[in-house]
Short mmCIF file of C-alpha atoms in Angstrom, two decimals:
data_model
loop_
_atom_site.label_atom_id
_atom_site.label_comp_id
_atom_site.label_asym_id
_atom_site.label_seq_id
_atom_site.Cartn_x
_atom_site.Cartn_y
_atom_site.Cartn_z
CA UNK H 1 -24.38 5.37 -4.48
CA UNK H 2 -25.52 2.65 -1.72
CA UNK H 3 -23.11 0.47 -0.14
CA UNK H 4 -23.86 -1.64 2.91
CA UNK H 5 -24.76 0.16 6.26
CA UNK H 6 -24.94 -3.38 8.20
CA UNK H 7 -21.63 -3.22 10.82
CA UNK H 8 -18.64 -3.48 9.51
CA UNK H 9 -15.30 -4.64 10.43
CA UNK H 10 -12.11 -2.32 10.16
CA UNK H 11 -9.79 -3.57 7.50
CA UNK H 12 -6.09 -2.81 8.67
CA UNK H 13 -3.09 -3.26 6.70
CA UNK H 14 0.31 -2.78 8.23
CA UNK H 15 2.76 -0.58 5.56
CA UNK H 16 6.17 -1.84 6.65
CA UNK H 17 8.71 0.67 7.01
CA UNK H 18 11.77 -2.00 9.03
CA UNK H 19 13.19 1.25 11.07
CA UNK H 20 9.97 3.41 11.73
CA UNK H 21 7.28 5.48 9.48
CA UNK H 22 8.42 8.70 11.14
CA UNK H 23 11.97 10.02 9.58
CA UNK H 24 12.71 10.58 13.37
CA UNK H 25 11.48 7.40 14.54
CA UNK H 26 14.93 5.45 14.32
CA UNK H 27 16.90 7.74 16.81
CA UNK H 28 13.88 6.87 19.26
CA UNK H 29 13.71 3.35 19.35
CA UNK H 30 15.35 0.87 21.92
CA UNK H 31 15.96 -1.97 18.91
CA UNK H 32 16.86 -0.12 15.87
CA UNK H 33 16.02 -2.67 13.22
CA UNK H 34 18.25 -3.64 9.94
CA UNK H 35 15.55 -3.38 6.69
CA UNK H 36 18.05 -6.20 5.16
CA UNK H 37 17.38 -8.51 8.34
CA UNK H 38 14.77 -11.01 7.54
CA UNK H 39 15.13 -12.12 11.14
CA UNK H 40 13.78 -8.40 12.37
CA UNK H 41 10.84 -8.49 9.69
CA UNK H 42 9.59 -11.50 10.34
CA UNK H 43 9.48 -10.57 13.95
CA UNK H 44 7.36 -7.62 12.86
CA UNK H 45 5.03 -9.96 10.42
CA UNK H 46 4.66 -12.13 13.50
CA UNK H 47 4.00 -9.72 15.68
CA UNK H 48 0.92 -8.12 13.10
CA UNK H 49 0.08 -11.52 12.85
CA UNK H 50 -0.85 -11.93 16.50
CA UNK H 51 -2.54 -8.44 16.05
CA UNK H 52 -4.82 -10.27 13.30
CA UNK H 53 -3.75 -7.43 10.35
CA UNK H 54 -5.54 -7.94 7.35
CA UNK H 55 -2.23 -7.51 5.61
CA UNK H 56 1.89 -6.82 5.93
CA UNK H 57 2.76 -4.19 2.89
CA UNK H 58 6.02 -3.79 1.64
CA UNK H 59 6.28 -0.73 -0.49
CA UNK H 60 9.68 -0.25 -2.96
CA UNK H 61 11.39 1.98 -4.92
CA UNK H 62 13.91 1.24 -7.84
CA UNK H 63 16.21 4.61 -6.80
CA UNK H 64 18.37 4.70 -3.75
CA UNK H 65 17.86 8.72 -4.33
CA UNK H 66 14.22 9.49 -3.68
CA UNK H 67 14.61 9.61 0.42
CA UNK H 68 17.59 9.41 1.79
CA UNK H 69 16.58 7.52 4.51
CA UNK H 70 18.07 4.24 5.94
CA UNK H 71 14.25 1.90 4.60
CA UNK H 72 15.08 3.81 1.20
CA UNK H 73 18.55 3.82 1.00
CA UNK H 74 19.01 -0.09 1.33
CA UNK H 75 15.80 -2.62 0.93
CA UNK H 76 15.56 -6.12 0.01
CA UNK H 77 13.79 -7.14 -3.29
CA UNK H 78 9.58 -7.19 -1.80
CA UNK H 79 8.60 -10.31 -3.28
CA UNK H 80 11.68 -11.96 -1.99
CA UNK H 81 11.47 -10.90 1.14
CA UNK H 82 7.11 -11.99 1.45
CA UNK H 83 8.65 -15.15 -0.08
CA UNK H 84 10.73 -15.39 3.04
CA UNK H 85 7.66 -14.53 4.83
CA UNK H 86 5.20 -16.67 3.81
CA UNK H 87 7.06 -19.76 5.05
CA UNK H 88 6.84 -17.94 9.08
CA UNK H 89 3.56 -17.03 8.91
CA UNK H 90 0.19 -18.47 8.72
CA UNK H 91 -2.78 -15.95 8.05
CA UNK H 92 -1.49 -12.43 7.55
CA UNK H 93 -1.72 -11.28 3.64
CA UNK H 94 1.51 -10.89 1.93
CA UNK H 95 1.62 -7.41 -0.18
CA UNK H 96 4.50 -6.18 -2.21
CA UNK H 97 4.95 -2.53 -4.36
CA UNK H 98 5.80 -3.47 -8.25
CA UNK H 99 5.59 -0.91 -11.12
CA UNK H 100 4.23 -2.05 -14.63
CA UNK H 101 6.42 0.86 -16.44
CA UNK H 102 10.00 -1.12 -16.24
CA UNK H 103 8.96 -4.63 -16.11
CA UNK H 104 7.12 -7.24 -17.98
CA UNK H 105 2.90 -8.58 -17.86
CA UNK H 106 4.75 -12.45 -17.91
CA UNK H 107 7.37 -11.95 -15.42
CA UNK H 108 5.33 -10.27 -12.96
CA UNK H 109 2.20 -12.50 -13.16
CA UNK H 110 4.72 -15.76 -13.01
CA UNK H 111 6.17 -14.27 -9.24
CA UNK H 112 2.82 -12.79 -8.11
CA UNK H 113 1.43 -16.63 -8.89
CA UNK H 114 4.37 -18.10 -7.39
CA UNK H 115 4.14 -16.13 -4.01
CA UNK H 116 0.30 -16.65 -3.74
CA UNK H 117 1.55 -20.53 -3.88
CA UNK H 118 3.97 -20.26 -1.11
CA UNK H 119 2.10 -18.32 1.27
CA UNK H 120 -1.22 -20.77 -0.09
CA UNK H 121 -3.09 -17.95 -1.10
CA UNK H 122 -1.92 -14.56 0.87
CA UNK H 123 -0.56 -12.85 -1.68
CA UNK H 124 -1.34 -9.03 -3.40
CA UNK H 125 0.50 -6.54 -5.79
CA UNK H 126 0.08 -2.82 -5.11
CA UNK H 127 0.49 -1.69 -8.82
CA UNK H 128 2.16 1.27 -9.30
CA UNK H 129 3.60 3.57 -12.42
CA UNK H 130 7.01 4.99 -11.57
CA UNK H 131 7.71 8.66 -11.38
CA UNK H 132 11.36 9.32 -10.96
CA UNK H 133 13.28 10.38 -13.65
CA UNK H 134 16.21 8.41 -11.51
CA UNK H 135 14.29 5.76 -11.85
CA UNK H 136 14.02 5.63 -15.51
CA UNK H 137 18.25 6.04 -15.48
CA UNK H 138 18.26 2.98 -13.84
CA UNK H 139 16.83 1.40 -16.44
CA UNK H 140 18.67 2.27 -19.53
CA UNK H 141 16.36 5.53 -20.07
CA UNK H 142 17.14 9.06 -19.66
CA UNK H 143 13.76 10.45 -18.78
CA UNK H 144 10.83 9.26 -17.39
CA UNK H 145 7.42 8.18 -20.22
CA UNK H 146 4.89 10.91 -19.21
CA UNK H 147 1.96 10.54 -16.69
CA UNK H 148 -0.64 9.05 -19.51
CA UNK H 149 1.90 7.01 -21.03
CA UNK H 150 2.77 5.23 -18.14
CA UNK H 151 -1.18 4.99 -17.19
CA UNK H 152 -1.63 3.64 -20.59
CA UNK H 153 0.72 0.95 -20.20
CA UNK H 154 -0.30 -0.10 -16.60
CA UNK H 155 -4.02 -0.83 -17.93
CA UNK H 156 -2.58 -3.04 -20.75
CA UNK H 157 -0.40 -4.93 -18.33
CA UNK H 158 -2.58 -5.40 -16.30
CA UNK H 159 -4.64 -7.07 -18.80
CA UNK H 160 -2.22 -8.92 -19.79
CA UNK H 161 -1.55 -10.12 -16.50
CA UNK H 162 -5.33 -11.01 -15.51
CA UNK H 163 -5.61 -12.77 -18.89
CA UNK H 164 -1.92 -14.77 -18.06
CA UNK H 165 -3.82 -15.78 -14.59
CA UNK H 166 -6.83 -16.93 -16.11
CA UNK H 167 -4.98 -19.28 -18.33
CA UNK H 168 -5.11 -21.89 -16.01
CA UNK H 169 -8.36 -23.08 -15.49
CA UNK H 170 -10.11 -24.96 -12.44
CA UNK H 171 -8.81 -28.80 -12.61
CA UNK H 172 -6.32 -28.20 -15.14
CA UNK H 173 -4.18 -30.80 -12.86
CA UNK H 174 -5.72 -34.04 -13.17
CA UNK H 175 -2.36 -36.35 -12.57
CA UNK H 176 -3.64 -40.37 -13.96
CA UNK H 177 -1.01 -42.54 -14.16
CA UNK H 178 -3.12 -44.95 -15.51
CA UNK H 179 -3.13 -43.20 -19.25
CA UNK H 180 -0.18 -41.24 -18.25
CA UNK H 181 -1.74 -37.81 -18.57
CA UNK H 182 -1.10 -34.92 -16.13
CA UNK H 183 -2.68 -31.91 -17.56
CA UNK H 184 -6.17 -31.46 -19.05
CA UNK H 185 -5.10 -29.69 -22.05
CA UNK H 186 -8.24 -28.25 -22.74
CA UNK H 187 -8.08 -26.05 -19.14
CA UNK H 188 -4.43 -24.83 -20.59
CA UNK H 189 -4.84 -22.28 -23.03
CA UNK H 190 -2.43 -19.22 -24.76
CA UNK H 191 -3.63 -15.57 -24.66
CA UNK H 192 -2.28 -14.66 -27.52
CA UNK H 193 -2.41 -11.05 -26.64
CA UNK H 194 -1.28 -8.10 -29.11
CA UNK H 195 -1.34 -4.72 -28.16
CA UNK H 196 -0.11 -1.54 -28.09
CA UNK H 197 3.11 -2.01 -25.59
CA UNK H 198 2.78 -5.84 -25.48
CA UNK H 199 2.53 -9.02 -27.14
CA UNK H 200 2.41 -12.05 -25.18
CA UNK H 201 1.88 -15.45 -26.34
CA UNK H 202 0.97 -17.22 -22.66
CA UNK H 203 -0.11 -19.67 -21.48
CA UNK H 204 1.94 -18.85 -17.71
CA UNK H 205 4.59 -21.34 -17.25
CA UNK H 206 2.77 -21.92 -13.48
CA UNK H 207 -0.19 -23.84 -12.34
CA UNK H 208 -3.45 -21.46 -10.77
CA UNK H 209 -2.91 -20.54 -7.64
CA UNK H 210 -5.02 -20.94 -4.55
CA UNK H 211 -6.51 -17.30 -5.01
CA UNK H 212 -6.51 -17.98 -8.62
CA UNK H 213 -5.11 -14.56 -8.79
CA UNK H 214 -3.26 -12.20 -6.16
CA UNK H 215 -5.13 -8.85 -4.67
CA UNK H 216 -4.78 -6.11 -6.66
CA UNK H 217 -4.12 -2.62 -4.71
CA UNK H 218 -3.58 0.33 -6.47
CA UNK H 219 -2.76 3.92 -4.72
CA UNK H 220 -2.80 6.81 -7.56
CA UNK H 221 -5.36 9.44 -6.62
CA UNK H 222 -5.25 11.65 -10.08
CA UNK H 223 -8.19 11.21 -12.29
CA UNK H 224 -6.19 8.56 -14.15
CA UNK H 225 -5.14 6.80 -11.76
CA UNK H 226 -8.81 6.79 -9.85
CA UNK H 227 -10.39 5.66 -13.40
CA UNK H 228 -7.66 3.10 -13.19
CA UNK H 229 -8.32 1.63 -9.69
CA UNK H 230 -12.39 1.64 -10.33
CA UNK H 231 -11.60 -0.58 -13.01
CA UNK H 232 -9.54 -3.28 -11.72
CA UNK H 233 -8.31 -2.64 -8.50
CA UNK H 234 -9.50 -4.38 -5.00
CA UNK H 235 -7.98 -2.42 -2.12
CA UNK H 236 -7.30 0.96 -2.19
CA UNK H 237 -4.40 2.84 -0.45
CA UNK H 238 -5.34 6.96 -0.75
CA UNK H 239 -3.93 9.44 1.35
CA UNK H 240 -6.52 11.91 3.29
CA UNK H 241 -5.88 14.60 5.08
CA UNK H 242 -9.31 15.19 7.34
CA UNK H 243 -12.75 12.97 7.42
CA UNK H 244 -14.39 16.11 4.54
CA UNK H 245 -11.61 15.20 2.20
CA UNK H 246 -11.89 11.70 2.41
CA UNK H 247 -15.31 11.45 2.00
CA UNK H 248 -15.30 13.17 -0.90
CA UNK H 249 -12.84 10.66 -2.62
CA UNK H 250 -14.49 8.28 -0.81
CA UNK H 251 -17.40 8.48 -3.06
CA UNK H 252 -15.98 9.76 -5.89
CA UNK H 253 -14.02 6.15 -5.99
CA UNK H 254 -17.30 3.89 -5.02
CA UNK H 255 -19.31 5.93 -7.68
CA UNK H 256 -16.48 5.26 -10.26
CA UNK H 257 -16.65 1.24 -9.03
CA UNK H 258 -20.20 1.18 -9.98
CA UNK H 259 -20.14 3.29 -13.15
CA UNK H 260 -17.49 0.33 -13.97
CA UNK H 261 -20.34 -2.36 -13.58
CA UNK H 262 -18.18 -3.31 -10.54
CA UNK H 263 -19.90 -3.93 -7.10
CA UNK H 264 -18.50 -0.89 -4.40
CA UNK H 265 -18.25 -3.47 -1.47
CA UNK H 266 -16.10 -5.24 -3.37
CA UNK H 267 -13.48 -2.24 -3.48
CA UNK H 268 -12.28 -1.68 0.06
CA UNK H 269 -10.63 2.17 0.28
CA UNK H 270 -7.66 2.14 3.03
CA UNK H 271 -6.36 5.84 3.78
CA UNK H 272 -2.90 5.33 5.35
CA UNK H 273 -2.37 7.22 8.81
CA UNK H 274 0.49 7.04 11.63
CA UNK H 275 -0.95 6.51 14.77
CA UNK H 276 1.13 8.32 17.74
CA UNK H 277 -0.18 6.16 20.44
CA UNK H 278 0.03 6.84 24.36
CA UNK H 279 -1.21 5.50 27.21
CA UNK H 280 -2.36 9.18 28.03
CA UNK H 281 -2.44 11.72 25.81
CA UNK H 282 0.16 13.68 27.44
CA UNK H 283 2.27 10.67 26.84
CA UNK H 284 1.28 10.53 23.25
CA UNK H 285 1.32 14.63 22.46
CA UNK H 286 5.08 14.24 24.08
CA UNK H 287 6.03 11.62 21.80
CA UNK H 288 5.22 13.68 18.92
CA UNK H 289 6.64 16.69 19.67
CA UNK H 290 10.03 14.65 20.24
CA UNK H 291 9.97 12.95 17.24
CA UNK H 292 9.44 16.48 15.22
CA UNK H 293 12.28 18.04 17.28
CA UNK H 294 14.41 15.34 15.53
CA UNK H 295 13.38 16.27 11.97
CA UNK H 296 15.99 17.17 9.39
CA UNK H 297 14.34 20.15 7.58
CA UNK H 298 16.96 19.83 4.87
CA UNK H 299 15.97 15.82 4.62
CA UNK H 300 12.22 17.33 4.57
CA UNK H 301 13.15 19.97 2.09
CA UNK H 302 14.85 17.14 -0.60
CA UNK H 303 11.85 15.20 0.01
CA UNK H 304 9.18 17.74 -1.13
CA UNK H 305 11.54 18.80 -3.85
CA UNK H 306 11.68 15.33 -5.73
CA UNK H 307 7.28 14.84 -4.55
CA UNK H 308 7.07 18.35 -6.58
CA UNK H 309 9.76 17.62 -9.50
CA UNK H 310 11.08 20.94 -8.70
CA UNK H 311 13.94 22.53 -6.61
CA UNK H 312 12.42 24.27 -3.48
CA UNK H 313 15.58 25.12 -1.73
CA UNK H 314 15.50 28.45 -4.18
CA UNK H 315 12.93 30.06 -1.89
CA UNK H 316 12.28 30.71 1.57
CA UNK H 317 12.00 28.47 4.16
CA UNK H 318 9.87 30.23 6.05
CA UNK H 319 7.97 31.93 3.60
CA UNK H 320 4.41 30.20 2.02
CA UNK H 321 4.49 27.31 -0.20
CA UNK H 322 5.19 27.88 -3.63
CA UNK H 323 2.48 27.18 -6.01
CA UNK H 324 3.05 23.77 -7.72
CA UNK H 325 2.14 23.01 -10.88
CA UNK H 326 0.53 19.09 -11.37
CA UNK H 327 2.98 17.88 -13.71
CA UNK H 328 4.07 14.27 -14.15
CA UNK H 329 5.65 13.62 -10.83
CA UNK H 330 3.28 11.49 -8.18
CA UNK H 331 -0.13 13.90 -8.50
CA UNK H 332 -2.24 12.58 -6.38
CA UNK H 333 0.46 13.68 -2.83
CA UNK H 334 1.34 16.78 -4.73
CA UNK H 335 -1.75 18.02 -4.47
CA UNK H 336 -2.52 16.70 -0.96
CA UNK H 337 0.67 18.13 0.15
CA UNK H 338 -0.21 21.57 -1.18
CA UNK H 339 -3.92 21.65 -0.47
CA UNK H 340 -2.84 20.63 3.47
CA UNK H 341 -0.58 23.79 3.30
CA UNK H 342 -3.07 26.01 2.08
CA UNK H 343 -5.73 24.80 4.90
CA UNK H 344 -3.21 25.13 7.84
CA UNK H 345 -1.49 28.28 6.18
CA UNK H 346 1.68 26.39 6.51
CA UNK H 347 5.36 27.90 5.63
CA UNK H 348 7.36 25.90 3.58
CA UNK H 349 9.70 25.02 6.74
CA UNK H 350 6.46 23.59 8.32
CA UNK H 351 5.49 21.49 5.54
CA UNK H 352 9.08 20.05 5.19
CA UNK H 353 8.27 19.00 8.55
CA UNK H 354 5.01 17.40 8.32
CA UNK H 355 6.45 15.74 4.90
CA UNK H 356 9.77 14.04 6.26
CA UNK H 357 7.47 13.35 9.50
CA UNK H 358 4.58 11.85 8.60
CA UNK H 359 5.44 11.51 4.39
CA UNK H 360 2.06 13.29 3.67
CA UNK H 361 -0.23 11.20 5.64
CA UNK H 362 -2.49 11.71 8.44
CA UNK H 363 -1.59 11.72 12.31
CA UNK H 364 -3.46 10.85 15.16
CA UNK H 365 -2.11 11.24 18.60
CA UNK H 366 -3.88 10.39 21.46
CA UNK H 367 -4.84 7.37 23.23
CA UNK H 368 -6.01 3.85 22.10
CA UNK H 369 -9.55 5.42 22.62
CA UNK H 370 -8.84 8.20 20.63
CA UNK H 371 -7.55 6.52 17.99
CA UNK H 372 -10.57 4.22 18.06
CA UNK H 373 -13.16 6.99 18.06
CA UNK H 374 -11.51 8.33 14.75
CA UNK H 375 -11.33 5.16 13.21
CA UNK H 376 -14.92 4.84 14.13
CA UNK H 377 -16.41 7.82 13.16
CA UNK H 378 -14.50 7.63 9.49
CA UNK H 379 -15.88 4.17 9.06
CA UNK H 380 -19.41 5.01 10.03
CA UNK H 381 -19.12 8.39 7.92
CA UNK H 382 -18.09 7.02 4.90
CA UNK H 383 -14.50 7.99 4.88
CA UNK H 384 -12.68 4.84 4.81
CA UNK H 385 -13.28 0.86 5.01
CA UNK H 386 -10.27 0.51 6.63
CA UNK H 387 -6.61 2.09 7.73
CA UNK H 388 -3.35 1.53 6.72
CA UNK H 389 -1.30 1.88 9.70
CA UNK H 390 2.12 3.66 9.71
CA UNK H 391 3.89 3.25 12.84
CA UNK H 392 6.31 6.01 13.58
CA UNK H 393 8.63 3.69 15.36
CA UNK H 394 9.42 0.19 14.87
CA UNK H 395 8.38 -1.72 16.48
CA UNK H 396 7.24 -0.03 19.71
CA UNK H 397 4.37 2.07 18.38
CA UNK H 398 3.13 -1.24 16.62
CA UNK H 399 3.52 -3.17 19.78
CA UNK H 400 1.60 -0.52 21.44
CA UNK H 401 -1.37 -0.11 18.65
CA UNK H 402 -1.10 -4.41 18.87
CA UNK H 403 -1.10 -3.94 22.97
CA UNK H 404 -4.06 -0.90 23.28
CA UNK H 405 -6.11 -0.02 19.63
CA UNK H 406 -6.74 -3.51 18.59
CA UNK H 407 -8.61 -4.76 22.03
CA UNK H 408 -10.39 -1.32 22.24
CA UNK H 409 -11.37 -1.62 18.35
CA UNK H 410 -12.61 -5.35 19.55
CA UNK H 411 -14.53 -4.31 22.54
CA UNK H 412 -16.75 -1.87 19.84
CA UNK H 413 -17.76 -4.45 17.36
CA UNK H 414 -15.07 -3.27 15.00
CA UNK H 415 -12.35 -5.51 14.57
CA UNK H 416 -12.47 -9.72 14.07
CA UNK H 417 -11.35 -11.46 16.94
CA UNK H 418 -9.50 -14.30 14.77
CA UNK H 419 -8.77 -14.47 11.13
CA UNK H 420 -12.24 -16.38 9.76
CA UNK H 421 -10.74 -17.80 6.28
CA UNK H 422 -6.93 -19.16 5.30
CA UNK H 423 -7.09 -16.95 1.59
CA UNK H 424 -6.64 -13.15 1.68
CA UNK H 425 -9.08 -12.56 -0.51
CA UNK H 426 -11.93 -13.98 1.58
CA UNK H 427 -10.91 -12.38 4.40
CA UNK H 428 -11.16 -9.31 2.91
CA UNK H 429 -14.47 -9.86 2.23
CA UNK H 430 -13.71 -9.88 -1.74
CA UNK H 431 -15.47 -12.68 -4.12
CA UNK H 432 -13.41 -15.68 -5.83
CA UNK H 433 -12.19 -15.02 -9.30
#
C-alpha cells in the first residue's frame, strides 16, 4: 500500500454529544446544556467553527432505551437540527447519523440533497445499519433483520441513492424565457432501479446540489462493514484502542480502498477519542479521576449489556469479562470492548466504567502538548488521518481543546489556519463527483 508521505493536515470532526461525551460530564459543567435547544447547539457549531473543525457530527438513535442518558433519552431529528444549522454557520461541514434498514433510498437522498443546498454544500450522511431489536419495535417489527441482511440492504441503498444523485446532471437548469424552457430534459433522467429490497423509478424530485452529492461516512468495523466502507465510503469513523491496533485497521481499510479500484487518499480514517485536556497534567489527571468517581456502574453495566445483546448483570461485577460471542449486535465495539479488557485484564466493574465513561473510545489526558504529540505521532505512523473529538464536557473541554490543542496543532504544521474552500468535500481534500 503507498499513500502520500508529503505533510499532512489533521482532519478533526467534532461528534456532538449537547451535555458532554463523558456519562459524568453533565454533573461537572457550569452551563448544563438542553440537547432540544437549538440556541445551545448552535453556540457549540459556532464555537467549532471558530476552531476551524472539519466537521459538526450529530449521531442518532431511533430508541429512547439504548443509554439512558439525557443526549439519548431526548434528541432532536439530525437533519433538522444541521438544517437549523446551516443557516448560522458558514464553513463547518454539517454531518448527521441515518440508518438505511428502516427508511427509504428516495427519501433519504431527497433530505441529504436538500441539506447540502441549505448549508451550499456542507453536508454528509454517516450511514449506518441499526442493531437494536428496540429499534426494530419501533418500527412495526418484532426483531431486528440479521447482521448480513441489513449489510445487504445498506449496499443496495446506497446505490440507489448515488444513482438518485446522479440523476441530475451538470446544467440541467438552463431557465430561457425566451422559448419558455427551464430544464434541459436531456440532463434529467429516471434510474429505473430494480433490485432485491428496492425498486425506484427516480429521477429525485430536487435539483443537484452544490457537492453534487453529500459525504459519505460510514463507522462499522466487522469485515462487512469494512468491505462496505472500502467501497463507497469517504470518511471513516473507527474506534481504536492504542496506535498497534489502529494501524493495523488502518491498513487493512486503505488496502481494501485500493483492492476496490478506489484511490486510499481519497478515504480519510477518523478514530474517535475524548480528549481530557488540562492546562497541567495534574489538572487534567484530576479531571478524570472526578469524572470516573461520578460513574453509574449500573448505567455502565446496562450499557455493555445492550453493546453485547446479552444480560451481564447475571455475573460478577468484579469478576473477568465474560466471553462474548460476535453475534448481530454492533461487532465492530463488541470486540473492541472485549479485546481492551483482555489487554488491561479488566473486571467487568472496570469495563462498565471505561464503557459509560468514555463509550469505548480512546482517552487522552494530559496537556494541549500531549494531546498534540499523540495526534502527531498517529498521523505520522499511519494510525489515523484525522480525530474525531469527544469532549467529555460541554462545552468547557471543547472550549479548552478550541483555546490550547488547536494553536499547538498550528504551531507544528498540522492543522489549517483558515478553512481554504466553501464545499466540505474540498476541504477534505476529497475529488468532485
Amino acid at each position: 500500500m503507498a499513500t502520500s508521505q508529503q505533510q499532512r493536515h489533521i482532519r478533526l470532526g467534532l461528534f456532538v454529544q449537547p451535555v458532554g461525551q463523558h456519562v459524568s460530564g453533565w454533573r461537572l459543567t457550569e452551563k448544563l446544556g438542553d440537547p432540544t435547544d437549538i440556541d445551545w447547539l448552535i453556540t457549540l457549531a459556532k464555537k467549532a467553527e471558530a476552531g476551524k473543525f472539519d466537521l459538526f457530527f450529530v449521531g442518532d438513535a431511533l430508541a429512547t432505551s439504548m443509554y439512558r442518558l439525557p443526549s439519548t433519552m431526548a434528541r432532536l431529528e439530525p437533519l433538522t437540527m444541521l438544517s437549523a444549522l446551516a443557516v448560522n454557520t458558514k464553513r463547518i461541514g454539517l454531518a448527521a447519523t441515518a440508518s438505511t434498514t428502516f427508511s427509504d433510498p428516495f427519501t433519504m437522498a431527497r433530505s441529504f440533497s436538500s441539506l447540502d443546498h441549505i448549508s451550499r454544500g456542507r453536508a454528509a450522511w454517516n450511514v449506518v445499519t441499526s442493531f437494536s431489536t428496540d429499534v426494530a419495535r419501533n418500527f412495526s417489527r418484532s426483531d431486528m433483520p440479521n447482521h448480513a441482511e441489513r449489510y445487504a440492504r445498506a449496499r443496495e441503498f446506497l446505490e440507489v441513492a448515488e444513482k438518485l444523485w446522479a440523476g441530475w446532471e451538470e446544467g440541467a437548469v438552463q431557465p430561457n424565457k425566451e422559448t419558455g424552457s427551464y430544464f434541459v430534459d436531456e440532463k434529467i433522467q429516471p434510474i429505473n432501479h430494480q433490485g432485491e429490497h428496492f425498486q425506484v423509478q427516480g429521477p429525485l424530485n430536487i435539483t443537484r446540489s452544490p457537492q453534487g452529492r453529500p459525504v459519505i461516512i460510514e463507522a462499522g468495523s466487522s469485515a462487512d462493514g469494512q468491505k462496505l466502507a472500502a467501497e463507497t465510503a469517504e470518511v471513516i469513523f473507527t474506534a481504536s484502542a492504542s496506535l498497534e491496533e489502529a494501524q493495523t485497521f488502518y491498513r487493512s481499510q486503505k488496502d481494501q480502498v485500493i483492492a476496490a479500484g478506489r484511490n486510499p487518499d481519497h478515504v480519510v480514517i477518523m478514530p474517535g477519542v475524548m480528549p481530557i485536556v488540562g492546562r497541567t497534567r495534574e489538572e487534567a489527571k484530576a479531571l478524570w479521576k472526578e469524572l470516573n468517581t461520578l460513574v453509574d456502574i449500573e448505567n455502565g453495566l446496562r450499557q455493555l449489556s445492550l453493546r453485547f445483546s446479552m444480560d451481564l448483570s447475571q455475573f460478577p461485577l468484579d469478576g473477568p469479562v465474560p466471553e462474548v460471542p460476535l453475534g448481530e449486535g454492533n461487532q465492530s465495539r463488541v470486540k473492541l470492548m472485549t479485546d481492551m479488557a483482555k489487554r488491561e485484564n479488566l473486571t467487568l466493574r472496570e469495563l462498565a466504567a471505561v464503557a459509560a465513561g468514555s463509550r469505548g473510545h480512546r482517552v487522552i489526558v494530559g496537556t494541549a502538548e500531549d494531546i498534540a504529540d499523540d495526534f502527531e505521532l498517529w498521523l505520522k505512523e499511519g494510525g489515523a488521518d484525522g480525530f474525531n473529538i469527544m469532549p467529555a464536557i460541554m462545552s468547557e473541554q471543547l472550549d479548552l481543546f478550541v483555546e490550547l490543542v488547536i494553536p499547538e496543532l498550528r504551531r507544528r504544521g498540522l492543522f489549517r489556519e483558515d478553512y481554504a474552500f466553501a464545499t466540505l468535500r474540498e476541504n477534505l481534500g476529497l475529488p468532485a463527483v
